[in-house]
Backbone as a printed PyTorch tensor [residue, N CA C, xyz], in Angstrom:
tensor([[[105.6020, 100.6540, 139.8100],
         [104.3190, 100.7040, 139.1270],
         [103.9840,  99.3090, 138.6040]],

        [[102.7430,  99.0610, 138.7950],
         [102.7440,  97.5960, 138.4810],
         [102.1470,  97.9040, 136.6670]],

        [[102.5100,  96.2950, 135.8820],
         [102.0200,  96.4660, 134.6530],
         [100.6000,  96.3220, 134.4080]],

        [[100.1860,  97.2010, 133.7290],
         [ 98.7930,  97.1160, 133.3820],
         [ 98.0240,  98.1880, 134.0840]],

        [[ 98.5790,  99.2940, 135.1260],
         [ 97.8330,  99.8610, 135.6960],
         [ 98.2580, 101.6290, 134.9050]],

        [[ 97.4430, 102.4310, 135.4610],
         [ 97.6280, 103.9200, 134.1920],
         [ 98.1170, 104.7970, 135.3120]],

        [[ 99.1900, 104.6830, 135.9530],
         [ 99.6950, 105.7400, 136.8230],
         [ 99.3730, 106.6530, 136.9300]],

        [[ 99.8940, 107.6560, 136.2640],
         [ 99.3910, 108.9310, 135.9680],
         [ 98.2580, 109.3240, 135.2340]],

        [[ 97.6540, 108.7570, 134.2670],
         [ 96.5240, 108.7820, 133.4180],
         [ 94.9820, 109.2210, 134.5040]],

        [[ 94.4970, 110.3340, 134.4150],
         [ 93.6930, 110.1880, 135.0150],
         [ 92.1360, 109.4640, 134.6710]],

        [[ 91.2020, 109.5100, 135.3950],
         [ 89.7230, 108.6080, 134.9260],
         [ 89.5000, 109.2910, 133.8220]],

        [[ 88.9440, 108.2160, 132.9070],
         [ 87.8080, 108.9990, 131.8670],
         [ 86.9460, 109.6010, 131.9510]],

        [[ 86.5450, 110.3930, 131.7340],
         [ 85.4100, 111.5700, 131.9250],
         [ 83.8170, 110.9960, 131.4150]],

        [[ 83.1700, 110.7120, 131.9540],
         [ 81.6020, 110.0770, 131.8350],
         [ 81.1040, 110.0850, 130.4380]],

        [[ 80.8110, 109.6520, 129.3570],
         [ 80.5170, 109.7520, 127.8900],
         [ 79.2280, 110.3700, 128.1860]],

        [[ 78.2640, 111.6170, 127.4690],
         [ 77.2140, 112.4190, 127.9400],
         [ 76.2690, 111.0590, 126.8150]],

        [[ 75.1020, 110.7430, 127.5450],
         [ 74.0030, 110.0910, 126.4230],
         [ 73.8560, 110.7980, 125.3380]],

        [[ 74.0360, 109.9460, 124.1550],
         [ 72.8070, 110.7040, 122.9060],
         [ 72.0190, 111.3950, 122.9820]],

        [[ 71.8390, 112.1270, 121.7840],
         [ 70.4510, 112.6270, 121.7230],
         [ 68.8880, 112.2010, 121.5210]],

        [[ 68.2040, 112.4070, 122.1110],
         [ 66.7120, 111.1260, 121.5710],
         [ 66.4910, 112.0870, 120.3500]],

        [[ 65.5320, 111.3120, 119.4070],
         [ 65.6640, 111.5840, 118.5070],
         [ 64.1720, 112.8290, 118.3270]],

        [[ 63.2560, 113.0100, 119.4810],
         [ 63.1130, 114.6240, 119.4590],
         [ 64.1960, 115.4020, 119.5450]],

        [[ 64.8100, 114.9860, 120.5040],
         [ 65.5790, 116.3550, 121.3180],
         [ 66.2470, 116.5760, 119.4750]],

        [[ 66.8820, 116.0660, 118.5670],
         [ 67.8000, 116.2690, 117.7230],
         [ 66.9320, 117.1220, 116.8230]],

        [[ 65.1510, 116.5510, 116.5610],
         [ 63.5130, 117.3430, 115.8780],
         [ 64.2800, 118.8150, 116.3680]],

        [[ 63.9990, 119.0220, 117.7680],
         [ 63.6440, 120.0800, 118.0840],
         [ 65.2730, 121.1370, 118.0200]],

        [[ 66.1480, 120.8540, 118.2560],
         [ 67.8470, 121.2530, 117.5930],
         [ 67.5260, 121.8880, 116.0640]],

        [[ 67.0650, 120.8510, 114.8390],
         [ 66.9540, 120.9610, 113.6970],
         [ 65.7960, 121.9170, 113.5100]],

        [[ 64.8280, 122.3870, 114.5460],
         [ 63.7540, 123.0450, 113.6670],
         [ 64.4300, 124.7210, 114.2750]],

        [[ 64.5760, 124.5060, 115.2840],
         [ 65.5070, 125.8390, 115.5520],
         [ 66.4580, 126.5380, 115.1640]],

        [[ 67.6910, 125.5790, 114.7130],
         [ 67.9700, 125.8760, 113.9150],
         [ 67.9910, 126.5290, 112.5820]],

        [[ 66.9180, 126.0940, 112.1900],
         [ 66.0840, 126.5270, 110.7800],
         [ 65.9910, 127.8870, 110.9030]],

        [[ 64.6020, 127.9600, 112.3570],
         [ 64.5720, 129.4950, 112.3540],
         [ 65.1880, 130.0440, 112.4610]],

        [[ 66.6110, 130.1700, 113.8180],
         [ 67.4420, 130.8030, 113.5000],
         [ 68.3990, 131.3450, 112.6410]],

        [[ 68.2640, 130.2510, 111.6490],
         [ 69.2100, 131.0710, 110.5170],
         [ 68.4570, 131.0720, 109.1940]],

        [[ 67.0410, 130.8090, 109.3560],
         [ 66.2440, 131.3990, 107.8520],
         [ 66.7550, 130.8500, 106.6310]],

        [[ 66.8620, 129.4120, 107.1570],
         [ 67.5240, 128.0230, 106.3030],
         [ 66.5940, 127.9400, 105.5210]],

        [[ 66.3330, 127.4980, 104.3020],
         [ 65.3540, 126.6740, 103.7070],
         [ 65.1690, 125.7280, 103.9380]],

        [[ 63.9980, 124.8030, 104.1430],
         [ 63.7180, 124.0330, 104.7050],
         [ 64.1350, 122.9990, 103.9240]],

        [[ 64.5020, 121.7930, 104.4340],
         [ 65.1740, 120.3330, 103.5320],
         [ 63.9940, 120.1100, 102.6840]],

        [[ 64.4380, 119.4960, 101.6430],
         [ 63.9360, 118.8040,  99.8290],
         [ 63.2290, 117.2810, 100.5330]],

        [[ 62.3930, 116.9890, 101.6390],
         [ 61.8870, 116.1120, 102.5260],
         [ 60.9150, 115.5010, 101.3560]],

        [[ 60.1780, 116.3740, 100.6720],
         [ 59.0800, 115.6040,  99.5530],
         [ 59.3330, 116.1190,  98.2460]],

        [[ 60.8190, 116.0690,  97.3740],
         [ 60.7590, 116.4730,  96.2430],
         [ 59.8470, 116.0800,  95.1100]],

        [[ 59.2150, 114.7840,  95.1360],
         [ 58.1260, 114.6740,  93.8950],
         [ 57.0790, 115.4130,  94.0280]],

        [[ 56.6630, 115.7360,  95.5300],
         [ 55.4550, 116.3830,  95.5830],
         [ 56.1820, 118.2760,  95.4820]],

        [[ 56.8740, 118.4520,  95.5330],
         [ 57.7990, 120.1200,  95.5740],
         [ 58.0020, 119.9880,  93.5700]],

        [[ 58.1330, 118.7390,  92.6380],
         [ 58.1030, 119.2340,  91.3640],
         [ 56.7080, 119.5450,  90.5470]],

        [[ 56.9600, 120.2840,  89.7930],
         [ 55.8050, 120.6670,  88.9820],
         [ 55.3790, 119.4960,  88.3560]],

        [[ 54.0630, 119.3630,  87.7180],
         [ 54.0620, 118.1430,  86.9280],
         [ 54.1710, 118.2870,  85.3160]],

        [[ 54.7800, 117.3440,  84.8740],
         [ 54.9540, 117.5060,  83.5920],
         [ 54.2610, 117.9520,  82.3740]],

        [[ 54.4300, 118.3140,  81.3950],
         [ 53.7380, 119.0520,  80.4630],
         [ 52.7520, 117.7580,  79.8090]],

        [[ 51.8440, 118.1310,  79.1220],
         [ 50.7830, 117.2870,  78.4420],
         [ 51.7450, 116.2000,  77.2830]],

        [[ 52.1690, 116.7330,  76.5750],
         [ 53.1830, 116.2770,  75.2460],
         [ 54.3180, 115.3600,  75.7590]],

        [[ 54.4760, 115.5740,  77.1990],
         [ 55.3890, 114.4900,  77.7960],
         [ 55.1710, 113.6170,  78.3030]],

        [[ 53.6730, 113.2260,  78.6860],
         [ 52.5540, 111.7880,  78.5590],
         [ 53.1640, 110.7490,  77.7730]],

        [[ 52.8490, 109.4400,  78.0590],
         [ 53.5670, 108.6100,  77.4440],
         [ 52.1270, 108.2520,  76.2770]],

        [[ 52.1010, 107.9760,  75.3270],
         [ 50.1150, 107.8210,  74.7490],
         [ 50.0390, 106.1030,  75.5560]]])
């Protein structure tokens, strides 16, 4: 066997491409439905209530 070569080792198996970053959109929204996830905290300032009057700064 010469040095440096992988005798027995067979080829590596092809690495599959990434995901584009729809394909991962469309994974994540299905997901959702399928399991009746709540949807991610994406705009929490606009998801909080706004503050009370008395908590105005004058």
């Amino acid at each position: 066997m010469k040095p440096g070569s992988n005798g027995a080792m067979p080829p590596a198996p092809p690495v599959p491409a990434p995901p584009t970053p729809t394909d991962v959109d469309d994974v994540a929204e299905d997901a959702l439905v399928a399991t009746d996830a709540p949807p991610p905290l994406e705009l929490p300032a606009v998801a909080l209530p706004p503050p009370p009057p008395e908590a105005d700064p004058p």
